Coordinates of C-alpha atoms in Angstrom, one line a residue:
Chain A
M1 CA -31.4 -40.7 -249.0
Y2 CA -29.1 -37.5 -250.1
T3 CA -26.9 -37.7 -252.8
L4 CA -24.3 -35.4 -253.8
S5 CA -24.9 -33.4 -257.0
N6 CA -21.9 -33.1 -259.4
R7 CA -22.6 -29.1 -259.3
L8 CA -22.0 -28.8 -255.5
R9 CA -18.7 -30.9 -255.9
L10 CA -17.1 -28.8 -258.2
F11 CA -18.3 -25.6 -256.7
S12 CA -16.4 -26.9 -253.3
F13 CA -13.2 -28.1 -255.3
I14 CA -13.1 -24.8 -257.0
L15 CA -13.7 -22.8 -254.0
M16 CA -10.5 -24.8 -252.5
I17 CA -8.5 -24.7 -255.4
V18 CA -8.9 -20.9 -255.5
G19 CA -8.5 -20.5 -252.2
G20 CA -5.6 -22.4 -252.1
I21 CA -3.6 -20.5 -255.1
G22 CA -4.8 -17.1 -253.5
L23 CA -3.5 -18.5 -250.0
I24 CA -0.1 -19.5 -251.6
Y25 CA 0.0 -16.4 -253.3
G26 CA -0.2 -14.5 -250.2
F27 CA 2.5 -16.6 -248.5
L28 CA 4.7 -15.7 -251.6
S29 CA 4.2 -11.9 -251.8
T30 CA 5.1 -11.7 -248.0
P31 CA 8.3 -9.4 -247.8
K32 CA 11.4 -11.6 -246.6
S33 CA 13.5 -8.8 -245.3
V34 CA 13.8 -5.1 -243.8
E35 CA 14.6 -3.6 -247.3
E36 CA 11.4 -5.0 -248.9
V37 CA 9.3 -3.5 -246.2
K38 CA 10.9 -0.2 -246.5
E39 CA 10.3 -0.4 -250.1
M40 CA 6.9 -1.2 -249.9
M41 CA 6.2 1.3 -247.6
A42 CA 8.1 3.8 -249.5
A43 CA 5.6 2.9 -252.4
H44 CA 2.6 3.0 -250.4
D45 CA 3.5 6.8 -248.9
A46 CA 4.2 7.8 -252.4
H47 CA 0.4 7.9 -252.8
G48 CA -0.6 10.3 -250.2
G49 CA 1.7 12.8 -248.6
G50 CA -0.6 13.0 -245.5
H51 CA -0.1 9.4 -244.4
G52 CA 3.5 9.5 -245.3
D53 CA 3.9 12.6 -243.0
S54 CA 2.2 11.0 -240.4
H55 CA 3.9 7.9 -240.8
A56 CA 7.3 9.7 -240.6
K57 CA 6.5 11.6 -237.1
A58 CA 5.4 8.1 -235.9
E59 CA 8.9 6.5 -236.8
A60 CA 10.6 9.7 -235.3
E61 CA 8.9 9.4 -231.8
H62 CA 9.4 5.8 -232.4
G63 CA 13.2 6.2 -232.9
G64 CA 13.4 8.7 -230.0
E65 CA 12.3 5.9 -227.6
H66 CA 14.7 3.6 -228.8
A67 CA 17.8 6.0 -228.9
D68 CA 19.6 3.4 -227.2
D69 CA 19.0 0.5 -229.5
A70 CA 21.5 -0.4 -231.7
H71 CA 19.0 -1.1 -234.6
G72 CA 17.7 2.7 -234.2
G73 CA 15.1 3.2 -236.7
D74 CA 15.2 -0.2 -238.3
A75 CA 13.3 -1.6 -235.1
H76 CA 10.0 -0.2 -236.8
Y77 CA 10.8 -1.8 -239.9
E78 CA 11.4 -5.1 -238.4
H79 CA 8.4 -4.9 -236.5
T80 CA 6.3 -4.3 -239.4
L81 CA 7.8 -7.2 -241.5
H82 CA 7.2 -9.7 -238.8
Q83 CA 3.1 -8.5 -239.0
L84 CA 3.5 -8.9 -242.5
Q85 CA 4.9 -12.3 -242.8
N86 CA 2.6 -13.4 -239.9
K87 CA -0.4 -11.9 -242.2
P88 CA -0.9 -15.1 -244.2
W89 CA -0.7 -17.4 -241.4
A90 CA -3.3 -15.5 -239.1
S91 CA -5.6 -15.8 -242.0
L92 CA -5.4 -19.4 -242.3
Y93 CA -5.2 -19.8 -238.4
V94 CA -8.9 -17.5 -238.5
A95 CA -10.3 -19.4 -241.0
A96 CA -9.5 -22.7 -240.2
F97 CA -10.6 -22.0 -236.6
F98 CA -13.9 -20.5 -237.9
F99 CA -14.9 -23.4 -239.6
F100 CA -13.7 -25.9 -237.0
M101 CA -16.1 -24.0 -234.3
I102 CA -19.1 -24.0 -236.4
A103 CA -18.7 -27.8 -236.2
L104 CA -18.0 -27.9 -232.6
G105 CA -20.7 -25.9 -231.6
V106 CA -23.2 -28.1 -233.9
L107 CA -21.7 -31.0 -231.7
A108 CA -22.4 -29.1 -228.8
F109 CA -25.9 -28.3 -229.5
Y110 CA -26.3 -32.1 -230.8
A111 CA -25.4 -33.3 -227.4
I112 CA -27.5 -30.8 -226.0
Q113 CA -30.7 -32.0 -227.9
F114 CA -29.9 -35.5 -226.7
A115 CA -29.4 -34.4 -223.0
S116 CA -32.7 -32.3 -222.7
Q117 CA -34.7 -35.2 -224.6
A118 CA -35.7 -32.3 -226.8
G119 CA -39.0 -33.4 -229.0
W120 CA -38.4 -30.7 -231.7
S121 CA -35.3 -31.6 -233.6
P122 CA -34.7 -35.1 -234.0
V123 CA -35.7 -34.4 -237.6
L124 CA -32.6 -32.4 -237.9
F125 CA -30.2 -34.9 -236.5
R126 CA -28.9 -36.1 -239.5
V127 CA -28.1 -32.7 -240.6
M128 CA -26.3 -31.8 -237.4
E129 CA -24.4 -35.2 -237.7
A130 CA -23.2 -34.5 -241.4
I131 CA -22.1 -30.9 -240.0
T132 CA -19.9 -32.2 -237.3
A133 CA -18.2 -34.7 -239.8
Y134 CA -16.1 -31.6 -240.1
L135 CA -14.6 -32.1 -236.9
V136 CA -12.5 -34.6 -238.4
P137 CA -10.5 -32.8 -241.0
G138 CA -11.1 -29.7 -239.4
G139 CA -9.6 -30.9 -236.0
I140 CA -6.5 -32.3 -237.7
I141 CA -5.8 -29.0 -239.6
M142 CA -6.1 -27.2 -236.3
F143 CA -3.7 -29.7 -234.8
V144 CA -0.9 -29.1 -237.7
I145 CA -1.3 -25.2 -237.4
L146 CA -1.1 -25.2 -233.6
A147 CA 2.1 -27.5 -234.1
L148 CA 3.5 -25.4 -236.5
S149 CA 2.6 -22.2 -234.2
G150 CA 3.3 -23.7 -231.0
F151 CA 7.0 -25.1 -232.0
H152 CA 7.9 -21.5 -233.8
V153 CA 7.6 -22.5 -237.5
N154 CA 6.0 -19.0 -237.5
H155 CA 5.2 -16.2 -235.2
L156 CA 1.7 -16.3 -234.5
F157 CA 2.2 -17.1 -230.7
V158 CA 4.8 -14.8 -229.5
W159 CA 5.1 -17.2 -226.3
A160 CA 6.7 -19.7 -228.4
D161 CA 9.6 -17.8 -229.7
P162 CA 12.2 -18.7 -226.7
E163 CA 14.1 -15.0 -227.4
V164 CA 10.8 -13.4 -226.7
V165 CA 10.4 -15.2 -223.6
A166 CA 14.0 -14.8 -222.4
H167 CA 13.1 -11.0 -222.2
D168 CA 9.8 -11.2 -220.7
K169 CA 9.0 -12.0 -217.0
L170 CA 5.5 -12.4 -217.4
I171 CA 5.7 -15.1 -220.2
Q172 CA 8.4 -16.7 -218.0
G173 CA 5.6 -16.7 -215.4
K174 CA 3.1 -18.7 -217.3
S175 CA 5.5 -20.7 -219.4
G176 CA 4.2 -23.8 -217.2
W177 CA 1.2 -23.7 -219.0
L178 CA 2.0 -21.9 -222.2
N179 CA 4.7 -24.2 -224.0
G180 CA 4.9 -26.2 -227.4
T181 CA 4.6 -29.3 -225.7
G182 CA 1.5 -28.6 -223.3
L183 CA -0.2 -27.0 -226.1
M184 CA 0.2 -30.2 -227.8
I185 CA -0.8 -32.2 -225.4
R186 CA -4.1 -30.6 -224.3
A187 CA -4.8 -30.1 -228.0
A188 CA -4.8 -33.8 -228.5
I189 CA -7.0 -34.7 -225.2
F190 CA -9.5 -31.8 -226.5
L191 CA -9.9 -32.9 -229.9
G192 CA -9.7 -36.8 -228.9
G193 CA -12.4 -36.4 -226.6
W194 CA -14.9 -34.4 -229.1
L195 CA -14.1 -36.7 -231.9
F196 CA -14.4 -39.7 -229.6
Y197 CA -18.0 -38.5 -228.7
R198 CA -18.3 -37.8 -232.1
H199 CA -17.9 -41.0 -233.7
F200 CA -19.9 -42.6 -230.9
A201 CA -23.0 -40.5 -231.1
V202 CA -23.1 -40.9 -235.0
K203 CA -22.8 -44.9 -234.3
F204 CA -25.3 -45.2 -231.7
S205 CA -27.7 -42.9 -233.7
R206 CA -27.4 -45.1 -237.0
K207 CA -27.6 -48.4 -234.8
Q208 CA -30.8 -47.1 -233.2
D209 CA -32.1 -47.0 -236.8
E210 CA -31.5 -50.6 -237.4
D211 CA -32.6 -51.7 -233.6
S212 CA -34.8 -49.4 -232.0
E213 CA -36.1 -52.1 -230.1
G214 CA -36.1 -51.1 -226.1
N215 CA -34.3 -47.5 -227.0
K216 CA -31.3 -49.4 -226.1
W217 CA -29.0 -47.0 -228.4
Y218 CA -30.8 -44.0 -227.9
K219 CA -30.3 -44.5 -224.1
K220 CA -26.5 -45.0 -224.5
S221 CA -26.5 -41.9 -226.5
F222 CA -28.4 -39.8 -223.8
K223 CA -25.7 -40.9 -220.9
W224 CA -22.8 -40.1 -223.4
S225 CA -24.3 -36.7 -224.0
A226 CA -24.6 -35.8 -220.9
A227 CA -21.1 -36.9 -220.0
F228 CA -19.8 -34.9 -223.1
L229 CA -21.5 -31.7 -222.0
V230 CA -19.4 -32.1 -218.9
F231 CA -16.2 -32.8 -220.6
F232 CA -17.2 -30.2 -223.4
I233 CA -17.5 -27.4 -221.0
Y234 CA -14.1 -27.8 -219.5
T235 CA -12.2 -28.5 -222.4
E236 CA -13.9 -25.7 -224.6
S237 CA -12.7 -23.2 -221.9
M238 CA -9.2 -24.2 -222.0
M239 CA -9.1 -24.6 -225.6
S240 CA -10.2 -20.7 -225.7
W241 CA -7.3 -20.0 -223.4
D242 CA -4.7 -22.1 -225.5
W243 CA -6.1 -21.4 -229.1
I244 CA -7.1 -17.9 -228.7
M245 CA -6.4 -16.1 -225.3
S246 CA -2.4 -17.0 -225.8
F247 CA -2.3 -14.9 -228.7
D248 CA -2.2 -11.9 -226.2
P249 CA -0.4 -13.6 -223.4
H250 CA 0.0 -10.7 -221.4
W251 CA -3.9 -10.3 -221.0
F252 CA -6.4 -12.4 -219.9
S253 CA -10.0 -12.5 -219.0
T254 CA -12.3 -14.6 -216.7
L255 CA -15.3 -15.1 -219.2
F256 CA -13.1 -15.7 -222.2
G257 CA -14.4 -19.3 -222.5
W258 CA -18.2 -18.4 -222.6
Y259 CA -17.4 -15.5 -225.0
V260 CA -15.7 -18.0 -227.2
F261 CA -18.5 -20.6 -226.7
A262 CA -21.3 -18.1 -227.2
S263 CA -19.5 -17.2 -230.7
L264 CA -19.0 -20.8 -232.0
F265 CA -22.5 -21.8 -230.9
V266 CA -24.7 -19.6 -232.4
S267 CA -22.3 -20.0 -235.5
G268 CA -23.1 -23.7 -235.2
I269 CA -27.0 -23.4 -234.7
T270 CA -26.8 -20.7 -237.7
V271 CA -25.3 -23.2 -240.0
I272 CA -27.9 -25.9 -239.2
A273 CA -30.7 -23.6 -240.2
L274 CA -29.0 -22.5 -243.2
M275 CA -28.2 -26.2 -244.2
T276 CA -32.3 -27.3 -243.4
I277 CA -33.5 -24.5 -245.3
Y278 CA -31.3 -25.5 -248.3
L279 CA -32.0 -29.3 -248.4
K280 CA -35.6 -28.6 -247.8
S281 CA -35.8 -26.4 -250.7
K282 CA -34.3 -29.2 -252.7
G283 CA -36.9 -31.6 -251.6
Y284 CA -35.0 -33.7 -249.5
M285 CA -36.6 -32.5 -246.2
D286 CA -40.2 -32.6 -246.1
F287 CA -40.7 -33.8 -242.8
V288 CA -39.1 -30.2 -241.7
N289 CA -41.9 -27.8 -241.5
N290 CA -41.4 -23.7 -240.9
S291 CA -41.8 -24.4 -237.1
H292 CA -38.5 -26.2 -236.7
I293 CA -37.2 -23.3 -238.9
H294 CA -38.7 -20.9 -236.5
D295 CA -37.2 -22.7 -233.5
L296 CA -33.9 -22.4 -234.8
A297 CA -34.3 -18.8 -235.8
K298 CA -35.5 -18.1 -232.2
F299 CA -32.2 -20.0 -231.0
M300 CA -30.1 -17.7 -233.6
F301 CA -31.7 -14.7 -232.2
G302 CA -31.3 -15.7 -228.3
I303 CA -27.7 -16.9 -228.5
S304 CA -26.9 -13.8 -230.4
I305 CA -28.0 -11.7 -227.8
F306 CA -26.4 -14.1 -225.2
W307 CA -22.9 -13.4 -227.3
T308 CA -23.6 -9.8 -227.0
Y309 CA -24.4 -10.0 -223.3
L310 CA -21.2 -11.7 -222.6
W311 CA -19.1 -9.3 -225.3
F312 CA -20.4 -6.2 -223.3
S313 CA -19.7 -7.8 -219.8
Q314 CA -16.1 -8.4 -220.6
F315 CA -15.8 -4.7 -222.3
M316 CA -17.6 -2.9 -219.6
L317 CA -15.9 -4.2 -216.9
I318 CA -12.6 -3.9 -218.3
W319 CA -13.6 -0.4 -219.9
Y320 CA -15.0 0.7 -216.3
S321 CA -11.9 -0.2 -214.1
N322 CA -9.6 0.8 -217.0
I323 CA -6.7 -1.1 -215.4
P324 CA -3.5 -0.7 -217.6
E325 CA -2.5 -4.1 -218.0
E326 CA -6.0 -5.5 -218.9
V327 CA -7.2 -2.1 -220.9
T328 CA -4.5 -2.3 -223.5
Y329 CA -6.4 -5.4 -225.1
F330 CA -9.4 -3.1 -225.8
I331 CA -7.2 0.3 -226.7
T332 CA -5.2 -1.6 -229.5
R333 CA -8.6 -2.9 -231.0
I334 CA -10.6 0.4 -230.7
E335 CA -7.7 2.2 -232.5
D336 CA -6.5 0.1 -235.2
Y337 CA -9.7 -2.2 -236.0
K338 CA -12.6 0.5 -235.1
L339 CA -14.7 -0.7 -237.8
P340 CA -14.4 -4.5 -237.6
F341 CA -14.8 -4.0 -234.1
F342 CA -17.8 -2.1 -233.8
G343 CA -19.0 -3.6 -236.9
M344 CA -19.5 -7.0 -235.9
L345 CA -22.0 -5.7 -232.9
V346 CA -23.9 -4.1 -235.7
M347 CA -23.9 -7.5 -237.7
N348 CA -24.1 -10.0 -234.5
F349 CA -26.2 -8.0 -232.3
I350 CA -28.4 -5.1 -233.5
F351 CA -29.2 -7.0 -237.0
P352 CA -30.6 -10.0 -235.8
L353 CA -32.1 -8.2 -233.0
L354 CA -34.5 -6.3 -235.4
V355 CA -34.9 -8.9 -238.1
L356 CA -35.6 -12.1 -235.7
M357 CA -37.6 -10.4 -233.2
N358 CA -40.7 -11.0 -235.1
S359 CA -42.3 -14.3 -235.1
D360 CA -43.6 -14.3 -238.6
F361 CA -40.5 -13.2 -239.9
K362 CA -38.7 -16.1 -237.9
R363 CA -40.7 -18.4 -240.4
V364 CA -39.9 -16.7 -243.6
N365 CA -36.8 -18.5 -245.2
W366 CA -35.2 -15.8 -246.6
F367 CA -35.1 -13.7 -243.7
V368 CA -33.6 -16.7 -241.9
V369 CA -30.8 -17.3 -244.5
M370 CA -30.0 -13.3 -244.8
S371 CA -29.9 -13.0 -241.5
G372 CA -27.6 -16.0 -240.9
I373 CA -25.1 -14.9 -243.8
I374 CA -25.0 -11.8 -241.6
I375 CA -24.4 -13.6 -238.6
L376 CA -21.7 -15.8 -239.6
C377 CA -19.8 -13.0 -241.4
G378 CA -20.0 -11.7 -238.1
H379 CA -18.6 -13.9 -236.3
Y380 CA -15.9 -14.5 -238.7
I381 CA -15.2 -10.9 -237.7
D382 CA -15.4 -11.5 -234.1
I383 CA -12.6 -14.2 -234.4
F384 CA -10.7 -12.1 -236.8
N385 CA -10.6 -9.6 -234.0
M386 CA -9.5 -11.9 -231.4
V387 CA -6.5 -13.3 -233.4
M388 CA -5.5 -10.5 -235.5
P389 CA -4.5 -7.6 -233.1
A390 CA -1.8 -9.8 -231.3
T391 CA -0.5 -11.3 -234.7
V392 CA -0.5 -8.7 -237.4
G393 CA -1.6 -5.5 -235.3
E394 CA -2.2 -2.4 -237.4
S395 CA -1.2 -3.8 -240.5
W396 CA -4.1 -5.6 -241.0
F397 CA -6.6 -5.9 -244.1
I398 CA -9.2 -8.2 -245.5
G399 CA -7.7 -9.0 -248.5
L400 CA -6.5 -11.7 -250.7
S401 CA -5.0 -13.9 -248.1
E402 CA -7.9 -13.4 -245.9
I403 CA -10.6 -14.4 -248.2
S404 CA -8.6 -17.2 -250.2
A405 CA -8.6 -18.8 -246.8
V406 CA -12.2 -18.3 -246.0
L407 CA -13.0 -20.0 -249.7
L408 CA -10.4 -22.7 -249.1
F409 CA -12.2 -23.8 -245.9
L410 CA -15.5 -23.1 -247.0
G411 CA -14.8 -25.6 -250.0
L412 CA -13.5 -28.2 -247.7
F413 CA -16.5 -27.4 -245.3
L414 CA -19.1 -27.9 -248.0
F415 CA -17.4 -31.0 -249.5
V416 CA -17.1 -32.7 -246.0
V417 CA -20.5 -31.8 -245.4
F418 CA -22.4 -32.8 -247.9
T419 CA -20.3 -36.0 -248.6
A420 CA -21.1 -37.0 -245.1
L421 CA -24.8 -36.4 -245.8
T422 CA -25.0 -39.2 -248.3
K423 CA -23.7 -41.8 -245.7
A424 CA -27.1 -42.2 -244.1
P425 CA -30.9 -41.4 -244.5
L426 CA -31.9 -37.8 -243.8
L427 CA -34.4 -39.1 -241.2
A428 CA -33.2 -40.5 -238.1
K429 CA -35.7 -42.9 -238.0
G430 CA -35.2 -45.0 -235.2
N431 CA -35.4 -42.0 -232.5
P432 CA -38.1 -42.2 -230.1
Y433 CA -39.1 -38.5 -230.3
L434 CA -39.2 -38.9 -234.3
E435 CA -42.9 -38.7 -234.2
E436 CA -43.2 -36.0 -231.7
S437 CA -40.7 -33.9 -234.0
K438 CA -42.4 -34.7 -237.2
H439 CA -45.6 -33.2 -236.0
F440 CA -43.8 -30.3 -234.0
H441 CA -45.6 -27.1 -234.2
Y442 CA -45.3 -24.0 -232.4
Chain B
M1 CA -84.0 -4.4 -225.6
A2 CA -83.7 -7.8 -224.1
S3 CA -81.5 -10.4 -226.4
K4 CA -81.9 -14.1 -226.5
V5 CA -78.5 -15.9 -225.8
I6 CA -78.1 -19.9 -225.4
H7 CA -75.6 -21.1 -223.0
A8 CA -74.3 -24.5 -223.9
L9 CA -72.1 -26.1 -221.0
Y10 CA -69.5 -28.8 -221.8
I11 CA -67.2 -30.8 -219.8
D12 CA -64.3 -31.7 -222.1
D13 CA -61.9 -29.4 -224.0
D14 CA -62.0 -31.6 -226.9
V15 CA -65.8 -31.6 -227.2
L16 CA -65.9 -28.0 -226.9
M17 CA -63.4 -27.4 -229.9
D18 CA -65.3 -29.8 -232.1
A19 CA -68.4 -27.9 -231.0
V20 CA -66.8 -24.7 -231.9
K21 CA -65.6 -25.6 -235.5
K22 CA -69.5 -27.2 -235.8
V23 CA -70.9 -24.0 -234.2
R24 CA -68.9 -21.8 -237.0
S25 CA -69.5 -23.9 -239.8
E26 CA -73.4 -23.5 -239.3
H27 CA -72.6 -19.7 -239.4
Y28 CA -74.0 -19.4 -235.7
Q29 CA -72.6 -16.2 -233.8
I30 CA -70.3 -17.3 -231.0
E31 CA -70.6 -14.6 -228.2
E32 CA -68.0 -15.8 -225.6
I33 CA -66.8 -18.6 -224.3
Y34 CA -65.7 -19.5 -220.6
T35 CA -63.1 -22.1 -219.7
P36 CA -61.5 -22.6 -216.5
F37 CA -57.9 -23.0 -218.0
P38 CA -56.3 -22.0 -221.6
V39 CA -57.2 -24.5 -224.2
H40 CA -54.6 -24.3 -226.8
G41 CA -56.0 -23.6 -230.2
L42 CA -59.3 -22.4 -229.2
D43 CA -58.7 -18.8 -230.4
K44 CA -57.8 -19.9 -233.9
A45 CA -60.7 -22.1 -234.0
M46 CA -63.2 -19.4 -232.9
G47 CA -61.1 -17.2 -235.6
L48 CA -60.0 -14.5 -233.4
P49 CA -57.7 -11.9 -234.6
H50 CA -53.9 -12.3 -233.5
T51 CA -52.9 -10.1 -230.2
R52 CA -51.0 -7.1 -230.8
L53 CA -49.7 -7.0 -227.6
A54 CA -46.3 -7.8 -228.6
I55 CA -46.4 -4.9 -230.7
T56 CA -47.0 -2.5 -228.2
A57 CA -44.6 -4.0 -225.9
F58 CA -42.0 -3.5 -228.9
M59 CA -43.0 0.5 -228.9
Y60 CA -43.0 0.6 -225.2
G61 CA -39.3 -0.6 -225.1
C62 CA -38.5 2.0 -227.4
V63 CA -40.0 4.7 -225.1
G64 CA -38.0 3.3 -222.4
L65 CA -35.0 3.4 -224.5
T66 CA -35.4 7.0 -225.0
V67 CA -36.3 7.9 -221.5
A68 CA -32.9 6.3 -220.5
I69 CA -30.9 8.1 -223.2
L70 CA -32.2 11.5 -222.7
M71 CA -32.4 11.4 -218.7
M72 CA -28.7 10.3 -218.8
N73 CA -27.6 12.5 -221.4
F74 CA -29.2 15.6 -219.6
I75 CA -28.3 14.4 -216.0
M76 CA -24.4 13.0 -216.6
I77 CA -23.5 14.9 -220.0
E78 CA -25.4 18.3 -220.3
D79 CA -26.4 19.6 -216.8
W80 CA -23.5 18.8 -214.5
P81 CA -20.5 17.1 -216.3
Q82 CA -18.5 16.4 -213.6
N83 CA -15.4 14.1 -213.3
I84 CA -16.4 11.0 -211.8
G85 CA -13.3 8.8 -211.3
G86 CA -12.2 9.8 -214.2
K87 CA -15.1 8.8 -216.5
P88 CA -15.3 10.8 -220.0
S89 CA -18.5 13.0 -219.3
F90 CA -17.5 15.0 -222.6
S91 CA -20.2 13.2 -224.6
Y92 CA -22.7 10.6 -224.1
I93 CA -21.2 8.1 -226.5
E94 CA -17.6 8.5 -224.9
N95 CA -19.5 7.5 -221.3
M96 CA -22.0 5.0 -222.8
P97 CA -20.8 1.7 -221.9
A98 CA -21.5 3.0 -218.1
F99 CA -25.2 3.9 -218.8
V100 CA -25.7 0.4 -221.0
P101 CA -27.0 -1.3 -217.4
I102 CA -29.6 1.3 -217.2
M103 CA -30.9 2.1 -220.8
F104 CA -31.2 -2.0 -220.9
E105 CA -33.5 -2.1 -217.4
L106 CA -35.5 1.0 -218.3
T107 CA -36.4 -0.7 -221.7
V108 CA -37.5 -3.8 -219.7
F109 CA -39.2 -1.8 -217.4
F110 CA -41.3 0.1 -219.6
A111 CA -42.1 -2.6 -222.1
A112 CA -42.9 -4.8 -219.4
H113 CA -45.2 -2.7 -216.9
L114 CA -46.7 -1.0 -219.8
M115 CA -47.4 -3.9 -221.6
V116 CA -49.1 -5.3 -218.6
I117 CA -51.0 -2.4 -218.2
T118 CA -52.3 -2.4 -221.5
F119 CA -53.4 -6.0 -221.2
Y120 CA -55.6 -4.8 -218.0
M121 CA -56.9 -2.0 -219.9
R122 CA -57.8 -4.2 -223.0
S123 CA -59.2 -6.8 -221.2
K124 CA -61.1 -4.6 -218.4
L125 CA -59.5 -6.0 -215.4
W126 CA -58.9 -4.0 -212.1
P127 CA -59.3 -4.7 -208.3
F128 CA -62.9 -3.9 -207.8
K129 CA -64.3 -5.2 -210.9
E130 CA -67.5 -7.1 -210.7
A131 CA -66.9 -10.6 -212.2
E132 CA -68.4 -11.4 -215.4
N133 CA -69.1 -15.1 -214.6
P134 CA -72.2 -16.6 -216.0
D135 CA -71.7 -19.7 -214.2
V136 CA -69.9 -20.4 -211.4
R137 CA -68.6 -24.1 -212.4
T138 CA -66.6 -22.3 -215.5
T139 CA -63.7 -21.8 -213.2
D140 CA -63.7 -24.9 -212.1
D141 CA -64.5 -27.7 -214.5
H142 CA -67.2 -27.1 -217.1
F143 CA -66.5 -24.7 -220.4
L144 CA -69.4 -22.6 -221.6
M145 CA -70.3 -21.6 -225.2
E146 CA -72.5 -18.3 -225.3
V147 CA -74.2 -18.3 -229.0
D148 CA -76.4 -15.5 -230.1
A149 CA -79.9 -16.7 -230.7
G150 CA -81.4 -13.5 -231.9
S151 CA -82.4 -14.3 -235.2
H152 CA -82.7 -18.1 -235.2
D153 CA -85.1 -20.4 -234.1
V154 CA -84.4 -21.3 -230.7
D155 CA -85.3 -24.9 -230.5
Q156 CA -83.6 -25.7 -233.6
L157 CA -80.3 -24.0 -232.1
T158 CA -80.7 -25.9 -228.8
N159 CA -81.1 -29.2 -230.7
F160 CA -78.2 -28.6 -232.8
L161 CA -76.0 -27.6 -229.5
G162 CA -77.4 -30.7 -227.9
G163 CA -75.9 -32.6 -230.8
T164 CA -72.2 -31.3 -230.3
G165 CA -72.0 -32.8 -227.1
A166 CA -73.3 -30.1 -224.7
V167 CA -74.5 -31.5 -221.5
E168 CA -76.7 -28.7 -220.4
I169 CA -78.3 -25.8 -222.3
K170 CA -80.0 -22.6 -221.2
V171 CA -81.9 -20.0 -222.9
I172 CA -81.0 -16.8 -221.3
D173 CA -82.9 -13.4 -221.7
K174 CA -79.9 -11.0 -221.7
E175 CA -79.7 -7.3 -221.2
D176 CA -77.9 -5.6 -223.6
D177 CA -76.1 -3.1 -221.4
N178 CA -74.7 -5.6 -219.2
H179 CA -72.8 -7.2 -221.8

């Protein structure tokens, strides 16, 4: 049995408190009116003449375009005001989704291990079950944030703003799908289905420990996992349209669901590897050998490349055909987010490619931990790149509210996951493949 | 000079594995082992060094990537930078997404083919090569271990090999140059 150490509990509470305070400060320090934005920008421009000049020029062009506009020059500041007001909300959303998707990725991986009757992974099942425990609080938080955004408490989803929709033919055409009520109903179905499977899969796994006669519970788990995977791939795809792609309601991409899936899958596998290495180093998982780590690292390597394949397929098809209504998505990202947009390719592709290619390196714990941390940071930036351009635009910055939101959810994640680990023995002893898994050797 | 080797035949891969371990622990020199199929762990039991084929494949892949980049940079950017459908042929990096499929394929092509050819060369395989099979049964259901008998007492060695479960033991006079 794992016992939660006081240091870890304290650490996660400190993370939550520090993150919470930082995030509240982030909310409080957003400008409330156009005047405040003007003041802020004037103070900012005073630092560098060059930047101020270019800004004034951009504004002059902007003013010229909107010569008929009654607001005149204020339209630009109002735009910036909305972006700055969105900033803490968007950082909250990115962090909430990032940790939620880790748990979801692990759930999908867990179901695949059952459905494929994998012989190597049963020793890791309890770690996976513990990570998916975060689905409950994480899912509730996602649901609340989505409700707030879907009913326009904040400006995250432009399609939720009735005034915008009134002047936008394209969003009007999509409002049959993109409306607050629909978003909530679908989110309830997705989350309900995932939590339902998670609850029963864990229950069956515990029952199998007590009563492994005839593998009754194992067979149940097998059937439920197969059914869940069918449900999952539909709902995950729709979830990515609803929760991520609808930030840019004028844009759509057909492989977006797969792309988000690759991101959440590789993050989930990476977290399994990191947790396993941590628990093994503390002496809780002596039955895990370096072949298990090697297999997890192989998955991290392979799915990282799968992610890159999907990223590139999406990017290259749109870049190549260069159709104006599609390509704006990447133009805003390349112009305003050059470093995060291309930086994540280095972190999510080139780094794991070179580090995890060698079979010997995949057995070395610190290599796996190092590349795992880089992969997780890279996929945070991936989500950041999906959400931020449509919500805060060129006013992005990885600053106080972004880091605080990550710390807040990291603390919650660690606390929930490690508390869930204490609920059951770390070895799923009733699993019919357990002996094979213990002696797994690659 | 002719040297003496002993051919010990086995009919089970588990027995063979045990025999290999025993022979090695007695410090006899195993010249070669012939098996009809890959026996998992045999290389480790024999103490053979790890293959470096994967390292060569990585280097060949790097060569393929370089060839693809240099080729397309010369053809599409330097030699005749035509405007084809509005693609930006001003520099390699600006038009790179269009080249990635070729860069990828040539990397794989070079890595795969040159690695296979390296394998053929290192294992001395080619179409009209004369088969080096000491006993036809080793391609069907027998395992053959060839042990160097040069400086050992042949009777003692054959007895020892008989004890490891060999079903048939032959002493062979072998010319040095046919190996």
